[in-house]
Amino acid sequence: MFENSDAFSGMSSNDIAASRHFYEGVLGLVVKDEGMGGLISVQLPKGGAVLIYPKDDHQPANFTILNFPVEDIDAVVDLLLAKGVVMDRYDGMDQDEKGIMRGKAAGQGPDIAWFKDPAGNILSVLSS
């Protein structure tokens, strides 16, 4: 049914300019203006896109909505920290001084760290 669909994901933001700066200026992704009332789309490196739309009564997601698999999580977290991104910490998660939960060595999933975009939506970087 959808095998030929050019699917995309969407999320809201209460500050499109701040979201654009974050995804483009901090994360280094291509961001396109989509018109239609301030919509932007974040182009994902291997295809696909995430549409970000303005919403005055925006409520950030309380779960991870976008994951970035990377080869070297330590290097990427170091770059994010250098750009002022704060890694989230969660009760019950064994996270190191950088905020990375080291699951790979324990055989409990990938190494992963979480952070938020300017609208408070939760993103992650994880070992691929």
Coordinates of C-alpha atoms in Angstrom, one line a residue:
M1 CA 0.0 0.0 0.0
F2 CA 2.7 2.5 1.0
E3 CA 5.8 0.9 -0.7
N4 CA 6.1 3.9 -3.1
S5 CA 5.2 6.6 -0.6
D6 CA 7.7 9.3 0.1
A7 CA 6.8 9.3 3.8
F8 CA 8.0 11.9 6.3
S9 CA 7.7 12.6 10.0
G10 CA 6.4 15.7 11.6
M11 CA 6.7 17.5 14.9
S12 CA 5.8 20.9 16.3
S13 CA 7.8 23.8 17.7
N14 CA 6.8 27.0 19.5
D15 CA 9.8 28.8 17.9
I16 CA 10.5 27.9 14.3
A17 CA 13.5 30.3 14.0
A18 CA 15.2 28.7 17.0
S19 CA 14.4 25.2 15.6
R20 CA 15.9 26.2 12.2
H21 CA 19.0 27.5 13.9
F22 CA 19.4 24.4 16.0
Y23 CA 18.9 21.8 13.2
E24 CA 20.9 23.8 10.7
G25 CA 23.5 25.7 12.7
V26 CA 24.1 23.3 15.6
L27 CA 23.4 19.8 14.1
G28 CA 24.6 20.8 10.6
L29 CA 21.5 19.5 8.7
V30 CA 20.0 21.0 5.6
V31 CA 16.8 22.9 6.5
K32 CA 14.3 23.9 3.8
D33 CA 11.5 26.5 3.9
E34 CA 8.2 24.8 3.1
G35 CA 6.1 27.9 3.1
M36 CA 2.5 27.3 4.2
G37 CA 2.7 29.3 7.4
G38 CA 6.3 29.0 8.4
L39 CA 6.8 25.2 8.0
I40 CA 10.4 24.0 7.6
S41 CA 11.7 20.5 6.7
V42 CA 14.9 19.0 8.1
Q43 CA 16.5 16.9 5.5
L44 CA 17.9 13.7 6.9
P45 CA 21.3 12.6 5.6
K46 CA 20.3 9.3 4.0
G47 CA 16.9 10.4 2.7
G48 CA 13.6 11.4 4.2
A49 CA 12.7 14.5 6.1
V50 CA 11.1 15.8 9.3
L51 CA 8.5 18.5 8.9
I52 CA 8.5 21.1 11.7
Y53 CA 5.4 23.2 12.0
P54 CA 4.7 26.1 14.3
K55 CA 2.2 25.5 17.1
D56 CA 1.6 28.2 19.7
D57 CA 0.4 25.7 22.3
H58 CA 3.2 23.3 21.6
Q59 CA 3.8 20.5 24.1
P60 CA 7.2 18.8 23.7
A61 CA 7.2 15.1 23.3
N62 CA 8.1 13.2 26.5
F63 CA 9.7 10.4 24.5
T64 CA 12.5 10.2 21.9
I65 CA 11.2 11.4 18.6
L66 CA 14.4 11.5 16.4
N67 CA 17.4 9.3 16.7
F68 CA 20.8 9.8 15.0
P69 CA 22.9 6.7 14.7
V70 CA 26.6 7.5 14.6
E71 CA 29.9 5.6 14.3
D72 CA 31.7 7.4 17.2
I73 CA 29.2 8.5 19.9
D74 CA 31.9 9.9 22.1
A75 CA 33.2 12.2 19.3
V76 CA 29.6 13.4 18.5
V77 CA 28.7 14.0 22.1
D78 CA 31.9 16.0 22.6
L79 CA 31.0 18.1 19.6
L80 CA 27.4 18.6 20.8
L81 CA 28.7 19.6 24.3
A82 CA 31.2 22.0 22.7
K83 CA 28.2 23.7 20.9
G84 CA 26.4 24.1 24.1
V85 CA 24.0 21.2 23.8
V86 CA 23.1 19.7 27.2
M87 CA 22.8 16.0 27.5
D88 CA 19.7 14.9 29.4
R89 CA 20.0 12.6 32.4
Y90 CA 17.3 10.2 33.5
D91 CA 16.7 8.5 36.9
G92 CA 17.5 4.8 36.8
M93 CA 19.8 5.2 33.7
D94 CA 23.4 4.5 34.3
Q95 CA 24.9 7.4 32.3
D96 CA 28.6 8.4 32.4
E97 CA 30.0 11.9 32.9
K98 CA 29.1 12.8 29.3
G99 CA 25.6 11.7 29.7
I100 CA 26.1 8.5 27.6
M101 CA 24.3 5.3 28.8
R102 CA 26.8 2.5 27.9
G103 CA 24.6 -0.4 26.9
K104 CA 26.8 -1.8 24.2
A105 CA 29.5 -3.3 26.4
A106 CA 26.9 -4.8 28.8
G107 CA 25.0 -6.3 25.8
Q108 CA 22.0 -4.2 26.6
G109 CA 21.5 -2.2 23.4
P110 CA 23.5 0.6 21.9
D111 CA 25.4 3.4 23.7
I112 CA 23.0 6.3 23.7
A113 CA 22.7 9.9 24.9
W114 CA 19.6 12.1 24.8
F115 CA 19.2 15.8 24.3
K116 CA 16.5 18.3 23.5
D117 CA 15.8 20.6 20.6
P118 CA 14.8 24.3 21.4
A119 CA 11.1 23.2 21.5
G120 CA 12.0 20.6 24.2
N121 CA 11.5 17.6 21.9
I122 CA 13.8 14.7 22.9
L123 CA 16.4 13.5 20.4
S124 CA 19.1 10.9 20.7
V125 CA 22.5 10.1 19.4
L126 CA 23.4 6.4 19.5
S127 CA 26.1 4.1 18.4
S128 CA 25.5 2.4 15.1

